PDB file of C-alpha atoms and ligand atoms in Angstrom:
ATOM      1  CA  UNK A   1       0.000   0.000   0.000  1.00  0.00           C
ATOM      2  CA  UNK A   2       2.877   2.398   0.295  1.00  0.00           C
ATOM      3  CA  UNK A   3       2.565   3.658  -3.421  1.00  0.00           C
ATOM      4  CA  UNK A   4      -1.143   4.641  -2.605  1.00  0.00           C
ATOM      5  CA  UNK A   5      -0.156   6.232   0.749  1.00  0.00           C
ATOM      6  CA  UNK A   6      -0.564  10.217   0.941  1.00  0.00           C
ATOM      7  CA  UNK A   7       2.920  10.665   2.822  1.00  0.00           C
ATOM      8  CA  UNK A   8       4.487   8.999  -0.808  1.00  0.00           C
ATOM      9  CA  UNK A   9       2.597  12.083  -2.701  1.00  0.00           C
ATOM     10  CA  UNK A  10       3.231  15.475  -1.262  1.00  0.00           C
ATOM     11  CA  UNK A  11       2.858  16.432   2.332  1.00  0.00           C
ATOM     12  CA  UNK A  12       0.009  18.426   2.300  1.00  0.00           C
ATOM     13  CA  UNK A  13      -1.725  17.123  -0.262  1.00  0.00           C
ATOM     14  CA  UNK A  14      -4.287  14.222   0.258  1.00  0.00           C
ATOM     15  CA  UNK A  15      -5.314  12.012  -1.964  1.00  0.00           C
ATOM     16  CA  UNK A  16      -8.836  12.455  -3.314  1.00  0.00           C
ATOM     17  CA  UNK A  17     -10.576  10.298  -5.849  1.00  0.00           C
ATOM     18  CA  UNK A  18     -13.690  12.296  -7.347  1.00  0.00           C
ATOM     19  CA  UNK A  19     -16.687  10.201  -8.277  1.00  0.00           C
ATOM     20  CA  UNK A  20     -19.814  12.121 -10.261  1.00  0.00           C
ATOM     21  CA  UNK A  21     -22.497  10.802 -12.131  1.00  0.00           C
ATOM     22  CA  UNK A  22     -26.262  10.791 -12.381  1.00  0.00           C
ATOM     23  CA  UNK A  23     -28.793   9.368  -9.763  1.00  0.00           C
ATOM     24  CA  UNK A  24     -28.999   6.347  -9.272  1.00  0.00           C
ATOM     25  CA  UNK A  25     -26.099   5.086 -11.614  1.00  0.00           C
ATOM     26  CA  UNK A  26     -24.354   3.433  -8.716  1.00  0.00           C
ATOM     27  CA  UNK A  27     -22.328   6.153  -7.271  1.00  0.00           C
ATOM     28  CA  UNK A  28     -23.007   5.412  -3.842  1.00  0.00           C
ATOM     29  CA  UNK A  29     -22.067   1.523  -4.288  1.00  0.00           C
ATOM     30  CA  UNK A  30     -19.054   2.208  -6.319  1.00  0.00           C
ATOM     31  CA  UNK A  31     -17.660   5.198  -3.452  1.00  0.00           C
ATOM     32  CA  UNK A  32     -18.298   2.809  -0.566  1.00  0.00           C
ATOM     33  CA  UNK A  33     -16.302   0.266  -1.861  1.00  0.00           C
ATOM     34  CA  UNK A  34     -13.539   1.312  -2.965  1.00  0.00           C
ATOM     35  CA  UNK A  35     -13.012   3.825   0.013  1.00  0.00           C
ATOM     36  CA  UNK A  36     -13.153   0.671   1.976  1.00  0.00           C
ATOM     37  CA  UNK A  37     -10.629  -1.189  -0.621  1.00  0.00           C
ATOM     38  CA  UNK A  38      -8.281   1.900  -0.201  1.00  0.00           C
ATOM     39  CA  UNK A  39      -8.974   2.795   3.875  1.00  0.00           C
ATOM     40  CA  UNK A  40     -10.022   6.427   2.790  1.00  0.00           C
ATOM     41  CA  UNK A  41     -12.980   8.317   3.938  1.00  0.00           C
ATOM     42  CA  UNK A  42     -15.901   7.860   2.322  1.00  0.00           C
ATOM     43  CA  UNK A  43     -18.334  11.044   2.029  1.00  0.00           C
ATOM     44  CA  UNK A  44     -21.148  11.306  -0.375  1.00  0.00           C
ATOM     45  CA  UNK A  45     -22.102  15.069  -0.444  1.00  0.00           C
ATOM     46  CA  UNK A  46     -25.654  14.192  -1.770  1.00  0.00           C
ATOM     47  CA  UNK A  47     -26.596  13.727   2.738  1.00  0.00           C
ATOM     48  CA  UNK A  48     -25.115  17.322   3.337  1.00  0.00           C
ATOM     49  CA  UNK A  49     -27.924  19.078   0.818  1.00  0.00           C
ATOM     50  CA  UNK A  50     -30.143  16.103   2.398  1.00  0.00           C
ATOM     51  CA  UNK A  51     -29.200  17.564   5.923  1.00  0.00           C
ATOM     52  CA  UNK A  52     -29.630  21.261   4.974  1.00  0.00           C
ATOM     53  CA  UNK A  53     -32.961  20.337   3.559  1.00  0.00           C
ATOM     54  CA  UNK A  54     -34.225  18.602   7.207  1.00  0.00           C
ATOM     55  CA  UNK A  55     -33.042  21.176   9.020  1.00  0.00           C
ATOM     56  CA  UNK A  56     -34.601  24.396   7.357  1.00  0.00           C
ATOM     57  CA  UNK A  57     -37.896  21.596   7.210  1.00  0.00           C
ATOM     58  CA  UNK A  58     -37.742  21.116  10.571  1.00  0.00           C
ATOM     59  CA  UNK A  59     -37.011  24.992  11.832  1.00  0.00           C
ATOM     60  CA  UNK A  60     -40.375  25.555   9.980  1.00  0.00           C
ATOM     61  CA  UNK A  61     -38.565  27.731   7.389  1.00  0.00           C
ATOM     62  CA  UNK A  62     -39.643  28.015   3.621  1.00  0.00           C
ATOM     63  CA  UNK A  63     -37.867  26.306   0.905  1.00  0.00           C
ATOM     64  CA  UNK A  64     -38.505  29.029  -1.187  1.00  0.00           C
ATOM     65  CA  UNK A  65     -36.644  31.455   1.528  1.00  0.00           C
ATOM     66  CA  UNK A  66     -32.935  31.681  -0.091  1.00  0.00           C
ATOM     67  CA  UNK A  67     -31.633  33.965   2.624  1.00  0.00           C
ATOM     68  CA  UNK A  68     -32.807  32.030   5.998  1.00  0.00           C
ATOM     69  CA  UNK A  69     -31.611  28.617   4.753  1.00  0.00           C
ATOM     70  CA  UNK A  70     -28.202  30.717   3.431  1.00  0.00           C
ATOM     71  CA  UNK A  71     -28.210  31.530   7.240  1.00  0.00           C
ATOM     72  CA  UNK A  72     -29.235  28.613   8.388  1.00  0.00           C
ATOM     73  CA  UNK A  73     -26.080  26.699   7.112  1.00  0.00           C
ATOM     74  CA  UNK A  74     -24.420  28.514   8.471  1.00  0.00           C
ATOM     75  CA  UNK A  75     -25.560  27.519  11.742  1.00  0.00           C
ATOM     76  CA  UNK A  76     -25.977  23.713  11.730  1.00  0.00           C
ATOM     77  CA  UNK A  77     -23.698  21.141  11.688  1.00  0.00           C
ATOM     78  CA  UNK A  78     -23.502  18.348   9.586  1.00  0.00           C
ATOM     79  CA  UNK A  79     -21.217  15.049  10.311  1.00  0.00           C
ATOM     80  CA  UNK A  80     -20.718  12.412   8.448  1.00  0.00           C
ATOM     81  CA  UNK A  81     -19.229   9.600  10.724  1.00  0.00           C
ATOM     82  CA  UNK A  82     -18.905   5.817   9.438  1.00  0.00           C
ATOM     83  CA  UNK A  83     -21.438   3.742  10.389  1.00  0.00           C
ATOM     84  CA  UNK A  84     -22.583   3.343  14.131  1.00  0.00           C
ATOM     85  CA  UNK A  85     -25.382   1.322  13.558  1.00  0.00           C
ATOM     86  CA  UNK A  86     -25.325  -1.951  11.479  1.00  0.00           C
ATOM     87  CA  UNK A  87     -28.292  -1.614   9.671  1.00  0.00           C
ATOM     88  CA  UNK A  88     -27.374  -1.532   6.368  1.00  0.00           C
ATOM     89  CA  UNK A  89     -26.518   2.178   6.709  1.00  0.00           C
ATOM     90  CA  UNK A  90     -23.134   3.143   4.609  1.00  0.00           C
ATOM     91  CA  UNK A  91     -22.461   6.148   7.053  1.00  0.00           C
ATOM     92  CA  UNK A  92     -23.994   7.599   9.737  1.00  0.00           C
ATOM     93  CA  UNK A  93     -25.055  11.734   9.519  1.00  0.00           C
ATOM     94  CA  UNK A  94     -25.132  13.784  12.719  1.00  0.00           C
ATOM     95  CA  UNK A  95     -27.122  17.103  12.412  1.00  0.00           C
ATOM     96  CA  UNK A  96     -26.398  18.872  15.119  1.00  0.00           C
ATOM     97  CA  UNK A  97     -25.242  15.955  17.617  1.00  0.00           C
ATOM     98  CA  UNK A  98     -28.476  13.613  16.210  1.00  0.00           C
ATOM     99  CA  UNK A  99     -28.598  10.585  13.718  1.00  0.00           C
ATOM    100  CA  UNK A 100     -30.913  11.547  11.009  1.00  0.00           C
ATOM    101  CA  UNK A 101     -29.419   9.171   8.353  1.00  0.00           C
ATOM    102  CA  UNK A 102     -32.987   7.559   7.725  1.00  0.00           C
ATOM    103  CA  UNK A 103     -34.776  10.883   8.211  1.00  0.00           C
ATOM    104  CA  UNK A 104     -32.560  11.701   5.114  1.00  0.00           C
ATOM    105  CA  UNK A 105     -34.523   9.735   2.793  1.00  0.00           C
ATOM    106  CA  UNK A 106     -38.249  11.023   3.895  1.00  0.00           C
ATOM    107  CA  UNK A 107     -40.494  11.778   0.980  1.00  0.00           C
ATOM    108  CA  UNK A 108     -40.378  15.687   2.337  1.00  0.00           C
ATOM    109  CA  UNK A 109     -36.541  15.859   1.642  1.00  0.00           C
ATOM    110  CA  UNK A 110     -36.038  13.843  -1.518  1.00  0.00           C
ATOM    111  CA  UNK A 111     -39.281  16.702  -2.919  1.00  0.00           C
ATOM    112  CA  UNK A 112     -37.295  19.349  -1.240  1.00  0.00           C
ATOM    113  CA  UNK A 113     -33.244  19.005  -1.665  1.00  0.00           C
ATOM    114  CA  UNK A 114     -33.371  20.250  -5.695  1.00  0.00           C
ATOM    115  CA  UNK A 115     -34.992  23.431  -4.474  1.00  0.00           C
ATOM    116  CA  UNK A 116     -31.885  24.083  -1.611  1.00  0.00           C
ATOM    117  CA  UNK A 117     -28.977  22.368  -3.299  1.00  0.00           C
ATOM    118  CA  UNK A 118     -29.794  24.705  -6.378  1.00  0.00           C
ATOM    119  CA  UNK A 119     -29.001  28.069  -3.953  1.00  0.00           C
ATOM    120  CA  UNK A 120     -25.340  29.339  -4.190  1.00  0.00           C
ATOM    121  CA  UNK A 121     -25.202  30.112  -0.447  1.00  0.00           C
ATOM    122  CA  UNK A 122     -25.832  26.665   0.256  1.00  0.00           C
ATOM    123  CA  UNK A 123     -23.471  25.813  -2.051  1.00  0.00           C
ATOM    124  CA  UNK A 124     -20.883  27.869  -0.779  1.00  0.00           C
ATOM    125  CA  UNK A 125     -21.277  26.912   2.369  1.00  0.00           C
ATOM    126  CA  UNK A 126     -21.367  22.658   1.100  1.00  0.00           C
ATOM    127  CA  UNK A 127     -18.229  23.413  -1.172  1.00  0.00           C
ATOM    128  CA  UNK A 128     -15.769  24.959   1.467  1.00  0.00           C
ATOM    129  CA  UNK A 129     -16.760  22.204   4.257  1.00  0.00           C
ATOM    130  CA  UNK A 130     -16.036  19.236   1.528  1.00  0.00           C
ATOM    131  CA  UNK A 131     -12.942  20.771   0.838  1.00  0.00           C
ATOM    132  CA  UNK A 132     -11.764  21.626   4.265  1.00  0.00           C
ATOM    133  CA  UNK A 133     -12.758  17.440   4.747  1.00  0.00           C
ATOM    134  CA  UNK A 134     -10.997  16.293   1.415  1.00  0.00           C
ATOM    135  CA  UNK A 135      -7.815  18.651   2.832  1.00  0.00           C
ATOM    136  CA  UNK A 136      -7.418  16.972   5.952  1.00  0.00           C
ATOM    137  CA  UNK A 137      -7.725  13.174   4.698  1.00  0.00           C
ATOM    138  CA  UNK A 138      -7.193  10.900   1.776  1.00  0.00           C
ATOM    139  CA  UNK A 139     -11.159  10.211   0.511  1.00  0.00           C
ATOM    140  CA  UNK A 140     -13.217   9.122  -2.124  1.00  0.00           C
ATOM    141  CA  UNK A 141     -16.010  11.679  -2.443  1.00  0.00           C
ATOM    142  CA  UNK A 142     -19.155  11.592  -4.848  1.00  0.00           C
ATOM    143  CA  UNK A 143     -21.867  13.570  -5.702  1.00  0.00           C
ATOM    144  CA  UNK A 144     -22.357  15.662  -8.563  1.00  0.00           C
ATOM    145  CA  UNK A 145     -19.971  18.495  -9.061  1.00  0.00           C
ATOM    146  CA  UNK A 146     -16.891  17.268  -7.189  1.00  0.00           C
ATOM    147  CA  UNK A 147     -14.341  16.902  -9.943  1.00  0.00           C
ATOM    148  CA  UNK A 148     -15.658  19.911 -11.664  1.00  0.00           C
ATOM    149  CA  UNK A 149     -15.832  22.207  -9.008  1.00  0.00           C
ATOM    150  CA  UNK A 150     -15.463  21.130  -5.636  1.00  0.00           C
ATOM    151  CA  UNK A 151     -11.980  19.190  -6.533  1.00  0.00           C
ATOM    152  CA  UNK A 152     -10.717  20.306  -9.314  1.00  0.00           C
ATOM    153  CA  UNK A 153      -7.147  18.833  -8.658  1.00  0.00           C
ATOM    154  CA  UNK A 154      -8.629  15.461  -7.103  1.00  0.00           C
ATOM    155  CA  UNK A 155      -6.100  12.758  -8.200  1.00  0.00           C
ATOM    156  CA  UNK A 156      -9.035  10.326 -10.027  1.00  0.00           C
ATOM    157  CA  UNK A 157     -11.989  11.543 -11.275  1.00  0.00           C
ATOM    158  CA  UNK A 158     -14.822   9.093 -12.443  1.00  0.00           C
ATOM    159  CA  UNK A 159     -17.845  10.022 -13.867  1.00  0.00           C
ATOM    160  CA  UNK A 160     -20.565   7.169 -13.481  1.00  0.00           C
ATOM    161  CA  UNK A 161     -23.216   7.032 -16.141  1.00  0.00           C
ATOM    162  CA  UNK A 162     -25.714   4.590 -17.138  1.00  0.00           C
ATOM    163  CA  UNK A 163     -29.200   4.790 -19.125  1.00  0.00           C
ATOM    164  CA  UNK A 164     -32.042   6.556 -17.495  1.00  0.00           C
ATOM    165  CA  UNK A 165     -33.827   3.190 -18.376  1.00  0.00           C
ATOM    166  CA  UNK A 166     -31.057   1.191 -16.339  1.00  0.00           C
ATOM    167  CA  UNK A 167     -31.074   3.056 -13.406  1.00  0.00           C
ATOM    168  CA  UNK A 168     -34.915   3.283 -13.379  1.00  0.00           C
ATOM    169  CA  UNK A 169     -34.450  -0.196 -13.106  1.00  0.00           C
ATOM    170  CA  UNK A 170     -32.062  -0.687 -10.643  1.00  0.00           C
ATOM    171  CA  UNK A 171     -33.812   1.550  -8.362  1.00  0.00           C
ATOM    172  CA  UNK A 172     -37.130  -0.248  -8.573  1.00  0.00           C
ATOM    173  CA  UNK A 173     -35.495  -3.538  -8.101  1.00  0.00           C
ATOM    174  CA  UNK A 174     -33.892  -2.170  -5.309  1.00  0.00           C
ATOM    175  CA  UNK A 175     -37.157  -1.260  -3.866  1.00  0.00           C
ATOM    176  CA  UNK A 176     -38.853  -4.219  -4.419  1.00  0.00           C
ATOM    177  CA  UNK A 177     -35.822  -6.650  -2.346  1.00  0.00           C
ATOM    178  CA  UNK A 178     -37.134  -4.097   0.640  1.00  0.00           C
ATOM    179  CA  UNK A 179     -40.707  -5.436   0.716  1.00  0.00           C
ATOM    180  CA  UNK A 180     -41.690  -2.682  -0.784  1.00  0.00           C
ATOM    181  CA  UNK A 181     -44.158  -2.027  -3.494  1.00  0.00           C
ATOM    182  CA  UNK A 182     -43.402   0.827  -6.687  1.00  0.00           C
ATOM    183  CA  UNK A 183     -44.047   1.457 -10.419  1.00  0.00           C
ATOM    184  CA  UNK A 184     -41.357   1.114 -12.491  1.00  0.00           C
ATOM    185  CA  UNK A 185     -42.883   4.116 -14.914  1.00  0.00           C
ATOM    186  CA  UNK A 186     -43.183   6.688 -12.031  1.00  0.00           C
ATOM    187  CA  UNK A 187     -39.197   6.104 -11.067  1.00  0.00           C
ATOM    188  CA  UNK A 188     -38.495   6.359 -14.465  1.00  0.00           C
ATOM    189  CA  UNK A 189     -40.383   9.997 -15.011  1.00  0.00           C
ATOM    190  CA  UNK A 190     -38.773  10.811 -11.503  1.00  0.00           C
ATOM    191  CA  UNK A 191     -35.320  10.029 -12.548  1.00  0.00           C
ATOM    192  CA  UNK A 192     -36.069  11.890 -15.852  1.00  0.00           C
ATOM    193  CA  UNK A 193     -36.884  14.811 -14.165  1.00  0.00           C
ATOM    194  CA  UNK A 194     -34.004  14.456 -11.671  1.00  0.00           C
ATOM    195  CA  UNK A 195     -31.689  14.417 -14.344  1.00  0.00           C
ATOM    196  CA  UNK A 196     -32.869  17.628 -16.260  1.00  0.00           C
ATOM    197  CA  UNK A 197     -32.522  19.517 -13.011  1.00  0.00           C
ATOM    198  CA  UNK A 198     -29.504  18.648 -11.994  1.00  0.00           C
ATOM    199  CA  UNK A 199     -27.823  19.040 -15.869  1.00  0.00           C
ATOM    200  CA  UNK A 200     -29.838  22.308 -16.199  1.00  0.00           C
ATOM    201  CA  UNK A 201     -29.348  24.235 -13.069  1.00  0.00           C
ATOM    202  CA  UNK A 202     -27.402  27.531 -13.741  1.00  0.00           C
ATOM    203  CA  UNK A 203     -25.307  26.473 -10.449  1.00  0.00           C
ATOM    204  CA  UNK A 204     -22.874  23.900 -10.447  1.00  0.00           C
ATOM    205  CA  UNK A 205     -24.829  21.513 -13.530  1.00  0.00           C
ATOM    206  CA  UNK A 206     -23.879  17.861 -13.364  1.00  0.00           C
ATOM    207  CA  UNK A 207     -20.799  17.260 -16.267  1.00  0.00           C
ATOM    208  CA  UNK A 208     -18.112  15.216 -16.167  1.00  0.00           C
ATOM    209  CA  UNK A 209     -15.214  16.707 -15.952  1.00  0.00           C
ATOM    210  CA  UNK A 210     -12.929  17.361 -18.788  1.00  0.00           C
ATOM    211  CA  UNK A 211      -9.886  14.915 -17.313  1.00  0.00           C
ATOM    212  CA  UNK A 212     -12.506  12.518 -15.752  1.00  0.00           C
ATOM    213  CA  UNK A 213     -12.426   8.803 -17.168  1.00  0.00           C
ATOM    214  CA  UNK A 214     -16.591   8.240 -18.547  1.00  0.00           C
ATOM    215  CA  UNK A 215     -17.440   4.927 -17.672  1.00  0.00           C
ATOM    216  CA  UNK A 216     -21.226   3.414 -18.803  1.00  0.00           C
ATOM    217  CA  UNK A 217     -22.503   0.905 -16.191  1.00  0.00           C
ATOM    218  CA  UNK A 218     -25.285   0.268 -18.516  1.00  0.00           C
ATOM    219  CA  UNK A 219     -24.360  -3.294 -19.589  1.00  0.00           C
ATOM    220  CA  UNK A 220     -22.172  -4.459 -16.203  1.00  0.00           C
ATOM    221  CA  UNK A 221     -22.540  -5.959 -12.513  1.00  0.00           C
ATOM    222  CA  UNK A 222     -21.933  -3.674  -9.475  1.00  0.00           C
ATOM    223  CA  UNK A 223     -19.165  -5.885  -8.937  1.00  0.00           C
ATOM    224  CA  UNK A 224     -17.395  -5.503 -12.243  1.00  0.00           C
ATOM    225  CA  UNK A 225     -17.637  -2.056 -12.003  1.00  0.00           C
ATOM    226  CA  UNK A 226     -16.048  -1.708  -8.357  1.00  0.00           C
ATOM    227  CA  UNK A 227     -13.217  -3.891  -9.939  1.00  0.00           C
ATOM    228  CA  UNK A 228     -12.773  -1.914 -13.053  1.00  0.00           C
ATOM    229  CA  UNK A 229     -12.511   1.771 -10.977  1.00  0.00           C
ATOM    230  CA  UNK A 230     -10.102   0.128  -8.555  1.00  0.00           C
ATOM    231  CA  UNK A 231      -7.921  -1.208 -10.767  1.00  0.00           C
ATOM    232  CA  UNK A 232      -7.737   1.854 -12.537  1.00  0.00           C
ATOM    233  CA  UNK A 233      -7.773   4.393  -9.452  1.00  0.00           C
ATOM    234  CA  UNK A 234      -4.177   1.884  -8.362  1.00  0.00           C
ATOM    235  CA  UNK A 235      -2.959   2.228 -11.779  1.00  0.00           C
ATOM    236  CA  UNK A 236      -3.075   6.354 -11.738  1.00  0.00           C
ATOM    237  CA  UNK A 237      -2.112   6.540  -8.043  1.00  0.00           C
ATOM    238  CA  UNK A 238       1.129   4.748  -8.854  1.00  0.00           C
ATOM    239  CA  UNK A 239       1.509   6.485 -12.014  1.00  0.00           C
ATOM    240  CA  UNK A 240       1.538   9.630 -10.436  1.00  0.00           C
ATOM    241  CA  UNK A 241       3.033   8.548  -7.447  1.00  0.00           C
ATOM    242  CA  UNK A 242       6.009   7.783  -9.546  1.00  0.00           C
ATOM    243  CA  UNK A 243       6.072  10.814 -11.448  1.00  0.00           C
ATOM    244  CA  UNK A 244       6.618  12.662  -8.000  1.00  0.00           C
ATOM    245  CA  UNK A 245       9.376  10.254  -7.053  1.00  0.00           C
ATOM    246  CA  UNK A 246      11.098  10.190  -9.840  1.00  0.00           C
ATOM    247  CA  UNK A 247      14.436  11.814 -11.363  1.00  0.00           C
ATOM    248  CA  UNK A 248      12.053  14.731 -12.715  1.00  0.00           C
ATOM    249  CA  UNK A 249       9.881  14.779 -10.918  1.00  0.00           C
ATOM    250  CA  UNK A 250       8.775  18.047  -8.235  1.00  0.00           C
TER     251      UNK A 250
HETATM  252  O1   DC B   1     -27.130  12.075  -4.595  1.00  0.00           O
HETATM  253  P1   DC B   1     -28.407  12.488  -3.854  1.00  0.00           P
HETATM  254  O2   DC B   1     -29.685  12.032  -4.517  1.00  0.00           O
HETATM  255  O3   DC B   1     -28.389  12.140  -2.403  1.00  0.00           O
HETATM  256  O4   DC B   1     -28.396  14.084  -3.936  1.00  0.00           O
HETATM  257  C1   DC B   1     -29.394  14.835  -3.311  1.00  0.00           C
HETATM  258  C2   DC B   1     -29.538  16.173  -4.038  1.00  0.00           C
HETATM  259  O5   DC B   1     -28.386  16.975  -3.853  1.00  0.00           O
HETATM  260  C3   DC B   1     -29.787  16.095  -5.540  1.00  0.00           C
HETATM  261  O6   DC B   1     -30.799  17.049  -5.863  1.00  0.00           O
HETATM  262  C4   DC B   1     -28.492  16.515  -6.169  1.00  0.00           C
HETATM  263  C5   DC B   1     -27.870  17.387  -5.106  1.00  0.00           C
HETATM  264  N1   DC B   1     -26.427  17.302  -5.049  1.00  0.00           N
HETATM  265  C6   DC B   1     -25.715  18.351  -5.549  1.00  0.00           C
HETATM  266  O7   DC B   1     -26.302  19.298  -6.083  1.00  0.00           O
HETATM  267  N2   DC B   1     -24.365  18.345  -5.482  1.00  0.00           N
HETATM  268  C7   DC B   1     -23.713  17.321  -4.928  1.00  0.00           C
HETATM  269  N3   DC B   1     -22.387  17.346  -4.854  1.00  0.00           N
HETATM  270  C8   DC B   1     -24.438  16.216  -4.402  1.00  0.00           C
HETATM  271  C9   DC B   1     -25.807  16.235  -4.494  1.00  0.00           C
END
């Protein structure tokens, strides 16, 4: 592991490995694992605009007001700790000292976080914490503007894609191993949706990056994917790794 270790790159920079993509096209999966594979943090930035969203529900303050949940982020805080509950949770969120991790994926939020992850004071405010997180420790962070924006110099970037179709899919399937009942159609028109907000929004759209590797999950196994991206991420880690060692290198 020493070739991937931060103390063989430069001192004060850690190593970050960017993952972006659409909903549902396996992000989460892909980040979990190979933060574990690698022992880096693992933080998927879609629970801080999750958090933000409970909290301004839950002070009784309008989605629609930009300025109090601006404020209000200012105010909270978000953690995201690994997992203190085995329950098939991939992290566990503190707002403000309490586990809200399920409360995260109420009805209310998933109809509200669009509205407050589109403001730029929340996104301010989201940006500066990720990086102040991805400056402190090696990690493998995903979401949807991380190697365009958020970590522009992160060592990997990935950009996940698969068809809306695929992921609709995936989703329902998902849904249905809970015990739970859903219509394939109405994920589908909610992932359509989903995906023209979040490519459309004046702030921060979702893009890949320009140096981030495309990869379609369309036609593969969680599994192959997870061994694809590592392989790769250990590939470029020791490439660059070696460029910074080496005769010419800075
Ligand atoms: O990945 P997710 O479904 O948990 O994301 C929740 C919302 O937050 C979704 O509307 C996209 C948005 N988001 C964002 O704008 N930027 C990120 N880095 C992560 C998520």
């Amino acid at each position: 592991m020493t070739a991937l270790n931060a103390s063989s790159m430069t001192a004060q920079h850690s190593i970050a490995i960017a993952i972006d993509g659409p909903a549902a096209s396996g992000k989460s999966t892909l980040g979990a694992a190979l933060a574990q594979k690698l022992g880096y943090l693992y933080l998927d930035t879609g629970v801080m605009y999750r958090a933000a969203t409970l909290a301004a529900l839950r002070q009784g303050i309008s989605l629609n007001d930009e300025t109090a949940i601006g404020a209000l982020v200012q105010r909270i805080c978000i953690d995201v700790q690994p997992p203190h509950v085995s329950d098939g949770r991939q992290y566990t969120v503190l707002l403000d000292g309490q586990d809200v991790t399920w409360d995260l994926r109420l009805p209310e939020v998933e109809a509200g976080v669009s509205i407050v992850s589109a403001y730029p004071s929340v996104r301010a405010e989201m940006v500066r914490q990720q990086r102040q997180i991805a400056h402190q420790m090696n990690v493998v962070m995903v979401g949807r503007d991380i190697g365009t924006v958020v970590l522009p110099d992160a060592t990997v970037k990935i950009y996940l894609d698969a068809s809306v179709e695929e992921r609709a899919g995936r989703r329902w399937r998902e849904i249905l191993s809970r015990g739970e009942s859903a219509n394939y159609e109405d994920i589908l028109a909610g992932l359509r949706a989903r995906d023209q907000l979040d490519t459309s929004r004046p702030q921060s759209p979702l893009r890949p990056a320009e140096d981030a590797i495309i990869i379609d999950s369309t036609h593969h196994t969680a599994e192959e994917i997870i061994s694809l991206c590592y392989n790769l991420v250990v590939t470029q880690l020791k490439q660059k790794a070696a460029k910074l060692s080496g005769p010419h290198g800075s």
